[in-house]
Coordinates of C-alpha atoms in Angstrom, one line a residue:
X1 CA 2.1 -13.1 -18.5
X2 CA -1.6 -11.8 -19.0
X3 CA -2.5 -15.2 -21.5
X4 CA -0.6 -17.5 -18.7
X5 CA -2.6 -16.8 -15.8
X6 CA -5.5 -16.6 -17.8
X7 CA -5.0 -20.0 -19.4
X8 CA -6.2 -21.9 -16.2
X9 CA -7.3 -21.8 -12.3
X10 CA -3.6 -24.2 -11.9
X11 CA -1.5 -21.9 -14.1
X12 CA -2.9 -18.6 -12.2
X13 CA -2.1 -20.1 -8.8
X14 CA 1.2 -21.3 -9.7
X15 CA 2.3 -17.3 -11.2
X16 CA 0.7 -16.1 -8.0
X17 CA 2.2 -18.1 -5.4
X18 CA 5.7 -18.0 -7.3
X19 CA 5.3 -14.2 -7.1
X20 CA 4.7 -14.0 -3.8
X21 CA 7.1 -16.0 -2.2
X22 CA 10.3 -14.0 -4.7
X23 CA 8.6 -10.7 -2.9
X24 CA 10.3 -12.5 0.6
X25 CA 13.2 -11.8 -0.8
X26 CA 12.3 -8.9 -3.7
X27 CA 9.0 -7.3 -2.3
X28 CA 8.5 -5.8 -5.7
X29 CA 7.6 -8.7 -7.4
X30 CA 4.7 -9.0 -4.8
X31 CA 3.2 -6.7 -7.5
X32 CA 2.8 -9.3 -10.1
X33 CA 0.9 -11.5 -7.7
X34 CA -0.6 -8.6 -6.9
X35 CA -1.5 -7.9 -10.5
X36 CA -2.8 -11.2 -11.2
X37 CA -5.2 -11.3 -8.3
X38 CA -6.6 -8.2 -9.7
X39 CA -6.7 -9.5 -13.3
X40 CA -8.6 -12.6 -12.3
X41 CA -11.1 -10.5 -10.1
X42 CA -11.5 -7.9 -12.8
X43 CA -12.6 -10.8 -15.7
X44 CA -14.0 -13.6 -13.2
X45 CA -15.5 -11.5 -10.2
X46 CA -14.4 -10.9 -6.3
X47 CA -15.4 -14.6 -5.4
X48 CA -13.5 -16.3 -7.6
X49 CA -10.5 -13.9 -7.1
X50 CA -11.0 -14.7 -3.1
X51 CA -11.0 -18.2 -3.5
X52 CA -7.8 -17.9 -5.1
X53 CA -6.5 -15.6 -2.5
X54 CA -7.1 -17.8 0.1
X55 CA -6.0 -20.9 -1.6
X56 CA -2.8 -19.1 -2.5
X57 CA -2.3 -17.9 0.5
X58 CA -2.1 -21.3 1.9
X59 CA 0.5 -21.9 -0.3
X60 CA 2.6 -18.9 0.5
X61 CA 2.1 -20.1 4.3
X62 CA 3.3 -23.6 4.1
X63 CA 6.5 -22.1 1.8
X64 CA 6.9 -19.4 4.4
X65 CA 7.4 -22.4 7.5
X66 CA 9.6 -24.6 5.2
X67 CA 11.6 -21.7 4.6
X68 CA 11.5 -19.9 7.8
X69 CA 9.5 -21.5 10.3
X70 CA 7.1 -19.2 10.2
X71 CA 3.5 -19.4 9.1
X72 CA 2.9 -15.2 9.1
X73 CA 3.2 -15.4 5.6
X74 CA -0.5 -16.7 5.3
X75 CA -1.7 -14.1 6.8
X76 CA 0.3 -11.2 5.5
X77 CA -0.3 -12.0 1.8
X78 CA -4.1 -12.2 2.7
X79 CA -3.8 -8.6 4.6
X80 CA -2.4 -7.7 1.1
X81 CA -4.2 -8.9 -1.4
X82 CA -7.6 -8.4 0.2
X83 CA -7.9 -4.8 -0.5
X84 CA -6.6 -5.6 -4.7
X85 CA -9.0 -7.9 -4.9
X86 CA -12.0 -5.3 -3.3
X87 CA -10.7 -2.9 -5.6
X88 CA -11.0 -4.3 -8.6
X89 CA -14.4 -5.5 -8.1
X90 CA -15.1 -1.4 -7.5
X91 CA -13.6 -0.9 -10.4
X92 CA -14.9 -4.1 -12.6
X93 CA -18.6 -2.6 -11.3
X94 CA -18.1 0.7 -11.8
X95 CA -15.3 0.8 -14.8
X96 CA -14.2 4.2 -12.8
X97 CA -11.1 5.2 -12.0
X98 CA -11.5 7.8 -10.0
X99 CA -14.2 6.2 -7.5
X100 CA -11.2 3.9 -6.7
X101 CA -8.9 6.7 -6.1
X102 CA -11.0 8.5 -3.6
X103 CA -11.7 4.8 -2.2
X104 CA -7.7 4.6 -1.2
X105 CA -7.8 8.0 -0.4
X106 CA -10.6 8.2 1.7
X107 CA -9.2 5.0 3.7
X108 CA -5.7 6.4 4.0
X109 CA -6.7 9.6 5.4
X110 CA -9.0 7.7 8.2
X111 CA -6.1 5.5 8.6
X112 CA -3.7 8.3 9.7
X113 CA -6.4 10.3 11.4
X114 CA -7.7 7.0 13.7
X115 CA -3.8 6.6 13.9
X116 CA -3.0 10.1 15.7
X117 CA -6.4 10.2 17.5
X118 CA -5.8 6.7 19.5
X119 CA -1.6 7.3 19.9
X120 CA -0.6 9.7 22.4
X121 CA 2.8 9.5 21.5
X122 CA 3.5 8.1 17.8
X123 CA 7.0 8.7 17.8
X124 CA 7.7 6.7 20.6
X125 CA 5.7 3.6 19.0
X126 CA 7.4 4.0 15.8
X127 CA 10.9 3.9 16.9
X128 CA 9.6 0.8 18.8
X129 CA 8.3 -0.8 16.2
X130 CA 11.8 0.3 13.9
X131 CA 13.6 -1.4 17.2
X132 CA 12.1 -4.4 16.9
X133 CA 12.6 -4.9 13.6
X134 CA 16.6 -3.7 12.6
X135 CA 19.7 -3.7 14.4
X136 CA 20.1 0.2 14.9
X137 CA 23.8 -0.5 16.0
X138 CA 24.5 -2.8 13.2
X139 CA 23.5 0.0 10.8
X140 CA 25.1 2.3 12.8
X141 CA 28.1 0.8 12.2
X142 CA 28.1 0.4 8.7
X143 CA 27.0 4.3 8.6
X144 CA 30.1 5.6 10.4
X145 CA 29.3 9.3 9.8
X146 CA 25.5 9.3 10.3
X147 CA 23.5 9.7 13.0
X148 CA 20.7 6.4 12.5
X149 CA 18.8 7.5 16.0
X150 CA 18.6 11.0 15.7
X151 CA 17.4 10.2 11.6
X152 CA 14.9 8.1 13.3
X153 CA 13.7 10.4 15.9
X154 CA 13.1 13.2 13.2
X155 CA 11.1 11.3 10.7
X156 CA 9.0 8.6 13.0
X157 CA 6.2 11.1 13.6
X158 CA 5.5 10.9 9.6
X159 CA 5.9 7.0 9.6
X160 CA 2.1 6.8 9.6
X161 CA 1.5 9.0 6.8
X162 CA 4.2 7.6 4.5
X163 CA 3.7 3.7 5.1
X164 CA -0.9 4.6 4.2
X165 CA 0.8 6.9 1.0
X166 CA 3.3 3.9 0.3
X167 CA 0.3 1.2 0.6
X168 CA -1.6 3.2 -1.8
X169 CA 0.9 3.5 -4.5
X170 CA 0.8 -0.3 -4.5
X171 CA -2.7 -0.9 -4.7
X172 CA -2.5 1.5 -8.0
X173 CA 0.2 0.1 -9.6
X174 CA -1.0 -3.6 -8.9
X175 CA -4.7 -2.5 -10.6
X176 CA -2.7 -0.7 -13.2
X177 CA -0.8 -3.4 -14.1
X178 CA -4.2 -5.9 -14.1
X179 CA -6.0 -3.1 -15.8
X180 CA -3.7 -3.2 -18.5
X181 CA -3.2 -7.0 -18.5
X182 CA -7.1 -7.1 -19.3
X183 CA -7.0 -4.6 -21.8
X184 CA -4.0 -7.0 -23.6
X185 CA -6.2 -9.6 -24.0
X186 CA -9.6 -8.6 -24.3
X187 CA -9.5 -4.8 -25.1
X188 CA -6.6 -3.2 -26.7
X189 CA -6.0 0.1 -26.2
X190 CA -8.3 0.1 -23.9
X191 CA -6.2 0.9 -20.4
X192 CA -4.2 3.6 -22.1
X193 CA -7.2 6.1 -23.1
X194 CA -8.3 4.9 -19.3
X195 CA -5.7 6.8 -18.3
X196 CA -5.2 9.5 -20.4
X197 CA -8.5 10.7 -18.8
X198 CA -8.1 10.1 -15.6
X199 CA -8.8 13.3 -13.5
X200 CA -10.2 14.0 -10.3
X201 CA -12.9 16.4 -9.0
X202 CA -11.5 19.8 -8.6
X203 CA -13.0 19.6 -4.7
X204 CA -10.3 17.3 -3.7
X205 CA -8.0 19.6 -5.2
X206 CA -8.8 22.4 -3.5
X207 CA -9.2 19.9 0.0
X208 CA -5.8 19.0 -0.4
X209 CA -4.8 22.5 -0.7
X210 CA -6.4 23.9 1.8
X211 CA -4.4 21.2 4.2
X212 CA -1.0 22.2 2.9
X213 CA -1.9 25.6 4.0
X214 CA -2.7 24.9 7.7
X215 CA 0.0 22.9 7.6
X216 CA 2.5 25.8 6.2
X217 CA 1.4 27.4 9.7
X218 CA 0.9 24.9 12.4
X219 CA 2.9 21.2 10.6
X220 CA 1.8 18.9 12.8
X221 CA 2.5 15.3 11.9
X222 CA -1.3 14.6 11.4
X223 CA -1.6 17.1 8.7
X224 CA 2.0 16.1 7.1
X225 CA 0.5 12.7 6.8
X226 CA -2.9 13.9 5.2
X227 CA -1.0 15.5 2.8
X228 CA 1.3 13.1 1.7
X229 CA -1.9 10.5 1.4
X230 CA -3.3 13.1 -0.7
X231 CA -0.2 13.7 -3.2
X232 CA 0.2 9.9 -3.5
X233 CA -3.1 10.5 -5.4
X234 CA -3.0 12.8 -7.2
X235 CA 0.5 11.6 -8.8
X236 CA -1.0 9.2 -11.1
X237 CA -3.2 12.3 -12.0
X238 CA 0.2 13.7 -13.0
X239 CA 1.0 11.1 -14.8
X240 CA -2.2 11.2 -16.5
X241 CA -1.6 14.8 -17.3
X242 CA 1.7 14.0 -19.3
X243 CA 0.0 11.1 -21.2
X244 CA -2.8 13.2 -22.7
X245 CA -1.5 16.1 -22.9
X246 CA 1.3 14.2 -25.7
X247 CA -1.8 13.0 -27.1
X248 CA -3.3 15.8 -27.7
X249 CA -0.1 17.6 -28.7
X250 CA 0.2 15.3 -31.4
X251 CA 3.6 14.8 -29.9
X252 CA 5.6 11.4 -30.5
X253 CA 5.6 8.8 -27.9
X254 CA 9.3 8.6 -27.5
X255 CA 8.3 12.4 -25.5
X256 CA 7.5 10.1 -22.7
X257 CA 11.0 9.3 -22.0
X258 CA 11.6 12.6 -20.5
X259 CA 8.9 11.5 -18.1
X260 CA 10.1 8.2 -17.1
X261 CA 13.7 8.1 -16.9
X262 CA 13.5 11.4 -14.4
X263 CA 11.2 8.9 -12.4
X264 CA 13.6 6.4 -11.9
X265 CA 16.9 8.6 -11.3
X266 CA 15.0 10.6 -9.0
X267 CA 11.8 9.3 -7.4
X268 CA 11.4 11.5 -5.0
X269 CA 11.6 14.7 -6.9
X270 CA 10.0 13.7 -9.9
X271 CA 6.7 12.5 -7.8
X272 CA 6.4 15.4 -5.3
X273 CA 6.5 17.5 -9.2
X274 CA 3.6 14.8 -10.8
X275 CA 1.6 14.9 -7.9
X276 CA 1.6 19.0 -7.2
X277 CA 0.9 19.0 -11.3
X278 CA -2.0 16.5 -10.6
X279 CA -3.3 18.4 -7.9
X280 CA -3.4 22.0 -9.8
X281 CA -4.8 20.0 -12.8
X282 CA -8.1 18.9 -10.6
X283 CA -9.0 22.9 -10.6
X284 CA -7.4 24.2 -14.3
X285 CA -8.0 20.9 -16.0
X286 CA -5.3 21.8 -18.1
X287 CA -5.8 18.8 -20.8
X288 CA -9.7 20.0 -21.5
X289 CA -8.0 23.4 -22.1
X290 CA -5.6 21.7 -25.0
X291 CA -8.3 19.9 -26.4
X292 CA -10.3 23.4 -27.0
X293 CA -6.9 24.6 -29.0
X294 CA -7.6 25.1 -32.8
X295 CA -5.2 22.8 -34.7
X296 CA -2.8 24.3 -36.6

């Protein structure tokens, strides 16, 4: 994929408009157009990734009326690859991972914050907002036994913080997968030691926990959604963790299956346990501590 939309401006636009219009119907595969946005900014620069942006978003517009009537697909491709392609020119300029981390988290947090501070009542305008958009009674409906309102009511003051957390995974995994598209071609190996020593300052650490303990006393839905910005984070720290930690195990690479297929059966689970692992690792900085280990 990496050598096809790096073979020419036509071939890049084609994968990324292709991409983008599948993830109407299969919003993962936005992350491939996604990806490639971020690979061409990462080799080319911001400007010649926005002049593709905008040029494929025109594109995705004109597919999204023929389709649907609807030209909104111009501009929400445009909301979403804007911040992919101001990523990766942070981290094209800085070659830092971490200063893009605390970028997404830095935003997220004044995203919920600005969020709470201006909504009296953010329950109320997310079950508007979820009202709008589905046919509760429909679902209701097909969910005999379950209560759809009240599972609403309980879990629309967190909306905020779980749509900036979910947002956030996707700008990582779309400049992980452009990240590692780049080192393909032009620097082998290069994205996987990237990773292996990814780690964030212990402060953040310690921030984060210091939030999960006001909110063990007083969980307000403004510090649930701080914290679950902050654990989106410090996941891929996890992640991180398990990588070079095998590494420096000497530990065969087959050891990471016990990683990933956990991940997928149980998402949920398995990234709450990363992301805590990431966030004690930012203060015991347990892989420097393995590296210090006399072989045997």
């Amino acid at each position: 994929m990496a050598a096809f939309i790096m073979s020419g401006p036509l071939q890049a636009l084609a994968f990324i408009v292709l991409f983008a219009i599948v993830s109407f119907y299969l919003p993962l595969m936005g992350l491939l157009s996604n990806g490639a946005l971020g690979l061409i900014t990462l080799r080319m620069g911001w400007k010649r990734g926005l002049s593709m942006a905008l040029i494929a978003a025109l594109a995705v517009g004109v597919a999204g009326f023929v389709l649907h009537r609807n030209w909104s697909g111009f501009v929400t491709t445009l909301l979403e690859w804007l911040p992919v392609i101001a990523l990766a020119a942070l981290l094209a300029n800085t070659a830092s991972w971490p200063k893009v981390f605390y970028s997404i988290l830095a935003t997220g947090c004044l995203a919920v914050i600005a969020f709470h501070l201006s909504v009296d009542d953010p329950e109320t305008v997310w079950l508007q907002a979820i009202n709008s958009l589905t046919n509760i009674e429909q679902l209701e409906q097909q969910f005999n036994n379950v209560d759809i309102q009240s599972l609403l009511r309980g879990a629309a003051p967190y909306l905020t913080g779980f749509l900036a957390s979910g947002l956030g995974i996707a700008l990582v995994l779309s400049l992980m997968l452009a990240r590692h598209w780049q080192a393909k071609l032009y620097n082998p190996g290069g994205f996987q030691a990237e990773l292996k020593e990814l780690r964030l300052n212990k402060k953040v650490g310690i921030a984060l926990s210091a939030v999960i303990l006001a909110a063990i006393f007083n969980p307000t839905p403004l510090l649930v959604g701080l914290i679950v910005v902050g654990l989106a984070v410090f996941l891929f720290q996890g992640v991180a963790v398990i990588h070079g930690s095998i590494t420096l195990l000497n530990l065969p690479w087959q050891w990471l299956f016990g990683l990933y297929i956990p991940l997928l059966l149980l998402p949920l689970q398995m990234g709450l346990l990363l992301a805590v692992l990431g966030m004690v690792d930012s203060i015991a900085d347990f892989r420097t501590y393995l590296s210090r280990r006399p072989q045997r």
